[in-house]
Amino acid sequence: MTGNGKKPQLAMYWGAGCGGCEISVLNIGEHILTVDAVFDIAFFPCIADFKIADVEGYPDGFIDVCLFNGAIRNSENEEMARLLRKKSKVMVAFGSCAYEGCIPALSNLTSRRATMETVYLDNPSIDNPDGIIPQLLTEVGEGELEIPSFYNTVKSLDQVVDVDYFLPGCPPEPHQIWAVLQVVVAALTEGAPLPPAGSVVGAGTLAVCEECPLEKDVKTIARFYRPYEITPEPSLCLLEQGLMCMGPATRSGCGALCPQVGMGCRGCYGPIEGVEDQGARMLTAIASVLEVSGKPGDDEAELDRRVQEAVNTIVDPAGTFYRFSMAKSMLRRVRINGGGS
């Protein structure tokens, strides 16, 4: 109970994302009963019939903790972020989309117009002979309909409102979710201290490689492989076998689950503590494993050719290195001639 004798109020909202974060909360197993016992649900549209008017009717600060998942992709996402920020004591950027933009922010590599054309016009599975694309305002028999404005640039939650804590992961692991909720509950019910504002919670500070059990042998490679092209040795570092693995550039805390089953780390926990740009950090890691080191007297042109050949085997470098962190990267988005911003 809080100081006023009432249960803490919990809210969860789904912005631009796939919904996996919502499901991950339900995956905390029997602890979900504890969440139900400790919290009153103030807003959780995925599991109960809440309306925006319900939130608008709450006093400011009524919600004790809000888990906001999903990026800011349109005007509705932004409106809800601002409303929930106003109504919440603690705002958590929950999951990779809210933390760093994640997959939705890969559209920052193109423009709003190009996205619309691909989805509604230039798509073999679409039957749209009149070339109709969504309009902000549409007249229908019942009156004028308005849909959310689709933004040109996807943003992370903290690029729109103040965020107290960041919980990374795509989605966050259930045990980490429960650990974070425990901290919040202890603060609300027992006056225990909260982590410093702005903290990344539920994750480590080092690289995924530091908790990965696969053996590293300082081997170098001449090229990279797609996962279907080779069968990796199960006990050896995937990157040293030529499989792309973002472990050297990604924050620890997941237990290196993906590399242990032969899938390279995709980078969903974001950059390591103190690293500003995850993609740039990964480029330095790539350079360290390429088999192109020369010796005095070697032909520089030949070395350049070998470097380029190796780099050419990296499919979609921008999408690989910034799969989860484009919105918070130093790049933020590409510049589009004639209309981008």
Coordinates of C-alpha atoms in Angstrom, one line a residue:
M1 CA 0.0 0.0 0.0
T2 CA 1.1 3.5 -0.6
G3 CA 1.1 6.2 2.0
N4 CA -2.6 7.0 1.5
G5 CA -3.5 3.3 2.1
K6 CA -4.3 2.6 -1.6
K7 CA -2.7 0.2 -3.9
P8 CA -0.1 1.6 -6.3
Q9 CA -1.5 2.3 -9.7
L10 CA 0.1 0.5 -12.7
A11 CA -0.3 1.5 -16.4
M12 CA 1.0 0.0 -19.5
Y13 CA 0.7 1.4 -23.0
W14 CA 1.6 0.1 -26.5
G15 CA 3.0 2.6 -28.9
A16 CA 4.7 1.8 -32.2
G17 CA 5.8 -1.8 -31.6
C18 CA 4.9 -5.4 -32.2
G19 CA 3.2 -6.2 -28.9
G20 CA 5.9 -8.5 -27.7
C21 CA 6.5 -6.4 -24.6
E22 CA 2.9 -6.7 -23.6
I23 CA 3.2 -10.5 -23.8
S24 CA 6.5 -10.5 -21.9
V25 CA 4.8 -8.9 -18.9
L26 CA 2.3 -11.8 -18.9
N27 CA 5.3 -14.2 -19.1
I28 CA 6.5 -13.4 -15.6
G29 CA 4.7 -16.5 -14.5
E30 CA 3.2 -16.8 -11.0
H31 CA 4.5 -13.3 -10.2
I32 CA 1.7 -12.0 -12.3
L33 CA -0.5 -12.8 -9.3
T34 CA 1.7 -10.7 -7.1
V35 CA 1.4 -7.8 -9.6
D36 CA -2.3 -8.2 -9.3
A37 CA -2.2 -8.3 -5.6
V38 CA 0.2 -5.3 -5.2
F39 CA -1.1 -3.0 -8.0
D40 CA -4.4 -1.7 -9.2
I41 CA -4.4 -1.5 -13.0
A42 CA -5.1 2.1 -14.0
F43 CA -4.6 1.7 -17.8
F44 CA -3.7 -1.5 -19.8
P45 CA -5.7 -1.5 -23.0
C46 CA -4.2 -4.8 -24.2
I47 CA -5.9 -6.8 -21.4
A48 CA -8.8 -4.7 -20.2
D49 CA -11.3 -2.2 -21.6
F50 CA -9.8 1.2 -20.8
K51 CA -10.5 4.4 -22.6
I52 CA -8.3 7.5 -23.1
A53 CA -11.0 9.4 -21.2
D54 CA -10.2 7.3 -18.2
V55 CA -6.6 8.5 -18.1
E56 CA -7.7 12.1 -18.9
G57 CA -9.9 12.0 -15.8
Y58 CA -7.1 10.9 -13.4
P59 CA -5.4 13.7 -11.3
D60 CA -1.8 14.5 -12.4
G61 CA 0.6 11.9 -10.9
F62 CA -2.2 9.5 -10.2
I63 CA -0.4 6.6 -11.9
D64 CA 2.5 5.4 -9.8
V65 CA 4.4 3.6 -12.5
C66 CA 3.8 3.5 -16.3
L67 CA 5.5 0.9 -18.5
F68 CA 5.5 2.6 -21.9
N69 CA 6.4 0.2 -24.8
G70 CA 6.8 1.1 -28.4
A71 CA 8.3 4.0 -30.3
I72 CA 6.8 7.3 -31.2
R73 CA 5.7 6.8 -34.8
N74 CA 2.6 9.0 -35.1
S75 CA 0.6 11.7 -33.4
E76 CA -1.4 9.3 -31.3
N77 CA 1.8 7.8 -29.9
E78 CA 3.0 11.2 -29.0
E79 CA -0.3 12.4 -27.5
M80 CA -0.5 9.3 -25.3
A81 CA 3.2 9.7 -24.2
R82 CA 2.6 13.3 -23.1
L83 CA -0.7 12.4 -21.4
L84 CA 0.8 9.4 -19.5
R85 CA 3.8 11.4 -18.5
K86 CA 1.6 14.0 -17.0
K87 CA -0.4 11.4 -15.1
S88 CA 2.5 9.2 -13.9
K89 CA 5.0 9.5 -11.1
V90 CA 7.5 7.1 -12.7
M91 CA 7.7 6.7 -16.5
V92 CA 9.7 3.6 -17.8
A93 CA 10.7 3.3 -21.4
F94 CA 9.9 -0.4 -21.5
G95 CA 11.6 -2.5 -24.2
S96 CA 13.8 -1.6 -27.1
C97 CA 11.3 0.3 -29.2
A98 CA 10.6 2.8 -26.4
Y99 CA 14.3 2.8 -25.4
E100 CA 15.9 3.3 -28.8
G101 CA 13.3 3.2 -31.6
C102 CA 14.1 -0.5 -32.5
I103 CA 12.6 -1.9 -35.7
P104 CA 10.1 0.9 -36.3
A105 CA 13.0 3.4 -36.4
L106 CA 14.7 1.6 -39.3
S107 CA 12.2 3.5 -41.4
N108 CA 14.4 6.6 -40.6
L109 CA 16.5 5.2 -43.4
T110 CA 13.8 6.2 -45.8
S111 CA 10.9 8.8 -45.8
R112 CA 7.2 8.8 -44.9
R113 CA 6.3 9.1 -48.5
A114 CA 8.4 6.2 -49.6
T115 CA 7.0 4.1 -46.8
M116 CA 3.4 4.9 -47.8
E117 CA 4.2 4.1 -51.5
T118 CA 5.7 0.7 -50.6
V119 CA 2.9 -0.3 -48.3
Y120 CA -0.1 0.9 -50.3
L121 CA 1.1 1.2 -53.9
D122 CA 4.2 -0.6 -54.9
N123 CA 3.5 -4.0 -53.3
P124 CA 2.6 -7.2 -55.2
S125 CA 0.1 -8.3 -52.5
I126 CA -1.9 -5.0 -52.7
D127 CA -5.0 -4.6 -54.9
N128 CA -5.4 -0.8 -55.0
P129 CA -6.2 0.3 -58.6
D130 CA -7.2 3.8 -57.6
G131 CA -3.9 4.4 -55.7
I132 CA -5.6 5.4 -52.5
I133 CA -3.4 6.1 -49.5
P134 CA -4.6 7.0 -46.0
Q135 CA -5.5 10.7 -45.6
L136 CA -5.5 12.6 -42.3
L137 CA -9.1 13.7 -42.8
T138 CA -11.9 11.8 -44.7
E139 CA -15.5 12.8 -45.2
V140 CA -17.9 9.9 -44.6
G141 CA -21.7 9.8 -44.2
E142 CA -21.5 10.2 -40.4
G143 CA -19.1 13.2 -40.6
E144 CA -15.4 13.8 -40.8
L145 CA -13.0 11.1 -39.7
E146 CA -9.5 11.9 -38.5
I147 CA -6.6 9.4 -38.2
P148 CA -3.3 9.9 -36.5
S149 CA -0.6 11.8 -38.4
F150 CA 2.1 9.5 -39.7
Y151 CA 5.5 11.0 -38.8
N152 CA 8.5 11.2 -41.1
T153 CA 10.9 10.4 -38.3
V154 CA 10.5 7.7 -35.6
K155 CA 11.6 8.8 -32.1
S156 CA 12.4 7.0 -28.9
L157 CA 10.2 7.8 -25.9
D158 CA 12.7 10.1 -24.2
Q159 CA 13.0 12.2 -27.3
V160 CA 9.4 13.2 -26.7
V161 CA 8.9 13.2 -22.9
D162 CA 11.1 12.9 -19.8
V163 CA 11.8 9.2 -18.9
D164 CA 12.8 8.0 -15.4
Y165 CA 14.1 4.6 -16.3
F166 CA 15.0 2.5 -19.3
L167 CA 14.4 -1.3 -19.5
P168 CA 16.0 -2.6 -22.7
G169 CA 15.3 -5.8 -24.6
C170 CA 13.2 -7.0 -27.5
P171 CA 11.3 -7.9 -25.4
P172 CA 12.8 -7.6 -21.9
E173 CA 13.3 -10.9 -20.2
P174 CA 10.6 -11.9 -17.7
H175 CA 13.0 -12.2 -14.7
Q176 CA 14.2 -8.6 -15.4
I177 CA 10.7 -7.3 -15.6
W178 CA 9.9 -8.8 -12.3
A179 CA 13.1 -7.5 -10.7
V180 CA 12.3 -4.0 -11.8
L181 CA 8.7 -4.2 -10.6
Q182 CA 10.1 -5.5 -7.2
V183 CA 12.3 -2.4 -6.9
V184 CA 9.3 -0.1 -7.7
V185 CA 7.0 -1.9 -5.3
A186 CA 9.6 -1.7 -2.5
A187 CA 10.0 2.0 -3.1
L188 CA 6.2 2.6 -3.1
T189 CA 5.3 0.4 -0.2
E190 CA 8.4 0.5 2.1
G191 CA 10.1 3.7 1.1
A192 CA 13.2 1.9 -0.4
P193 CA 15.4 4.0 -2.6
L194 CA 14.9 4.0 -6.3
P195 CA 17.8 3.9 -8.8
P196 CA 19.1 7.3 -10.0
A197 CA 16.8 8.9 -12.5
G198 CA 17.8 8.1 -16.1
S199 CA 19.2 4.7 -15.2
V200 CA 19.1 1.7 -17.5
V201 CA 17.6 -1.0 -15.2
G202 CA 17.4 -4.7 -15.5
A203 CA 20.6 -5.0 -17.6
G204 CA 24.4 -5.1 -17.2
T205 CA 27.0 -2.5 -18.1
L206 CA 29.5 -4.7 -20.0
A207 CA 29.2 -6.3 -23.4
V208 CA 27.2 -9.5 -24.2
C209 CA 30.6 -11.1 -25.0
E210 CA 31.5 -10.9 -21.3
E211 CA 28.7 -13.2 -20.3
C212 CA 28.8 -15.4 -23.5
P213 CA 30.3 -18.9 -22.8
L214 CA 31.4 -19.5 -26.4
E215 CA 35.2 -19.8 -26.8
K216 CA 37.2 -17.0 -28.3
D217 CA 40.4 -17.7 -30.0
V218 CA 41.4 -14.4 -31.6
K219 CA 40.7 -15.9 -35.0
T220 CA 40.3 -13.7 -38.0
I221 CA 38.0 -14.1 -41.0
A222 CA 38.1 -13.2 -44.7
R223 CA 34.3 -12.9 -45.1
F224 CA 30.9 -13.0 -43.4
Y225 CA 28.3 -15.7 -43.9
R226 CA 24.5 -15.7 -43.7
P227 CA 23.2 -18.1 -41.1
Y228 CA 22.0 -20.6 -43.7
E229 CA 25.4 -20.7 -45.4
I230 CA 27.3 -22.5 -42.6
T231 CA 26.7 -24.7 -39.6
P232 CA 28.7 -23.1 -36.8
E233 CA 30.8 -25.0 -34.3
P234 CA 28.6 -24.9 -31.2
S235 CA 31.3 -24.0 -28.7
L236 CA 33.2 -21.3 -30.7
C237 CA 32.6 -17.5 -31.0
L238 CA 30.2 -16.9 -33.8
L239 CA 31.9 -13.7 -34.9
E240 CA 35.2 -15.6 -35.3
Q241 CA 33.4 -18.1 -37.5
G242 CA 32.2 -15.3 -39.8
L243 CA 28.6 -15.1 -38.5
M244 CA 27.5 -11.6 -37.6
C245 CA 27.1 -11.2 -33.9
M246 CA 26.5 -7.8 -32.2
G247 CA 27.8 -9.1 -28.8
P248 CA 30.9 -6.8 -28.7
A249 CA 28.7 -3.7 -29.1
T250 CA 25.7 -4.7 -27.0
R251 CA 24.9 -4.3 -23.3
S252 CA 24.9 -7.5 -21.3
G253 CA 22.1 -8.8 -19.1
C254 CA 20.3 -11.3 -21.4
G255 CA 22.7 -14.1 -20.5
A256 CA 23.8 -14.3 -24.2
L257 CA 20.8 -16.5 -25.0
C258 CA 21.0 -16.0 -28.7
P259 CA 24.7 -16.9 -29.3
Q260 CA 24.3 -20.0 -27.2
V261 CA 21.8 -21.5 -29.7
G262 CA 23.9 -20.5 -32.8
M263 CA 22.2 -17.2 -33.5
G264 CA 24.3 -14.1 -33.5
C265 CA 23.3 -11.3 -31.0
R266 CA 21.1 -8.8 -32.8
G267 CA 21.8 -6.0 -30.3
C268 CA 18.4 -5.5 -28.7
Y269 CA 19.9 -4.4 -25.3
G270 CA 21.4 -1.3 -26.9
P271 CA 24.9 0.0 -26.6
I272 CA 27.3 -0.7 -23.8
E273 CA 27.4 1.7 -20.9
G274 CA 29.3 4.8 -22.0
V275 CA 29.0 4.1 -25.8
E276 CA 27.1 6.7 -27.7
D277 CA 26.7 4.9 -31.0
Q278 CA 26.2 1.1 -31.1
G279 CA 26.8 0.9 -34.9
A280 CA 30.1 2.7 -34.7
R281 CA 31.2 0.5 -31.8
M282 CA 30.4 -2.6 -33.9
L283 CA 32.4 -1.3 -36.8
T284 CA 35.5 -1.3 -34.6
A285 CA 34.8 -4.8 -33.5
I286 CA 34.4 -5.9 -37.2
A287 CA 37.7 -4.3 -38.0
S288 CA 39.4 -6.4 -35.3
V289 CA 38.4 -9.7 -36.8
L290 CA 39.0 -9.1 -40.5
E291 CA 41.8 -11.1 -41.9
V292 CA 43.5 -8.2 -43.7
S293 CA 46.4 -7.3 -41.4
G294 CA 49.5 -6.8 -43.5
K295 CA 53.2 -6.4 -42.9
P296 CA 55.6 -3.8 -44.1
G297 CA 56.0 -3.9 -47.9
D298 CA 52.6 -5.4 -48.6
D299 CA 50.7 -4.0 -51.5
E300 CA 48.3 -1.5 -50.0
A301 CA 45.9 -1.7 -53.0
E302 CA 45.7 -5.4 -52.5
L303 CA 44.9 -4.9 -48.8
D304 CA 42.2 -2.4 -49.7
R305 CA 40.7 -4.9 -52.1
R306 CA 40.6 -7.6 -49.4
V307 CA 38.9 -5.3 -46.9
Q308 CA 36.3 -4.3 -49.5
E309 CA 35.6 -7.9 -50.4
A310 CA 35.0 -8.7 -46.7
V311 CA 32.8 -5.7 -46.1
N312 CA 30.8 -6.6 -49.2
T313 CA 29.7 -9.8 -47.6
I314 CA 27.9 -7.9 -44.8
V315 CA 24.3 -7.8 -45.9
D316 CA 22.4 -4.5 -45.1
P317 CA 25.1 -2.9 -42.9
A318 CA 22.9 -0.1 -41.6
G319 CA 20.0 -2.4 -40.9
T320 CA 22.4 -4.8 -39.1
F321 CA 24.3 -2.3 -37.0
Y322 CA 21.4 -0.1 -36.1
R323 CA 18.6 -2.7 -36.1
F324 CA 17.5 -1.6 -32.6
S325 CA 19.2 1.8 -32.1
M326 CA 18.7 4.0 -35.1
A327 CA 16.6 6.6 -33.3
K328 CA 19.2 7.1 -30.6
S329 CA 22.2 6.8 -33.0
M330 CA 24.4 9.6 -34.1
L331 CA 22.8 9.3 -37.5
R332 CA 19.2 9.6 -36.2
R333 CA 17.9 9.4 -39.8
V334 CA 19.0 9.7 -43.4
R335 CA 18.6 13.0 -45.2
I336 CA 16.0 12.8 -48.0
N337 CA 16.4 15.1 -50.9
G338 CA 13.2 17.1 -51.6
G339 CA 11.1 16.6 -48.5
G340 CA 12.9 14.7 -45.7
S341 CA 13.5 16.4 -42.4

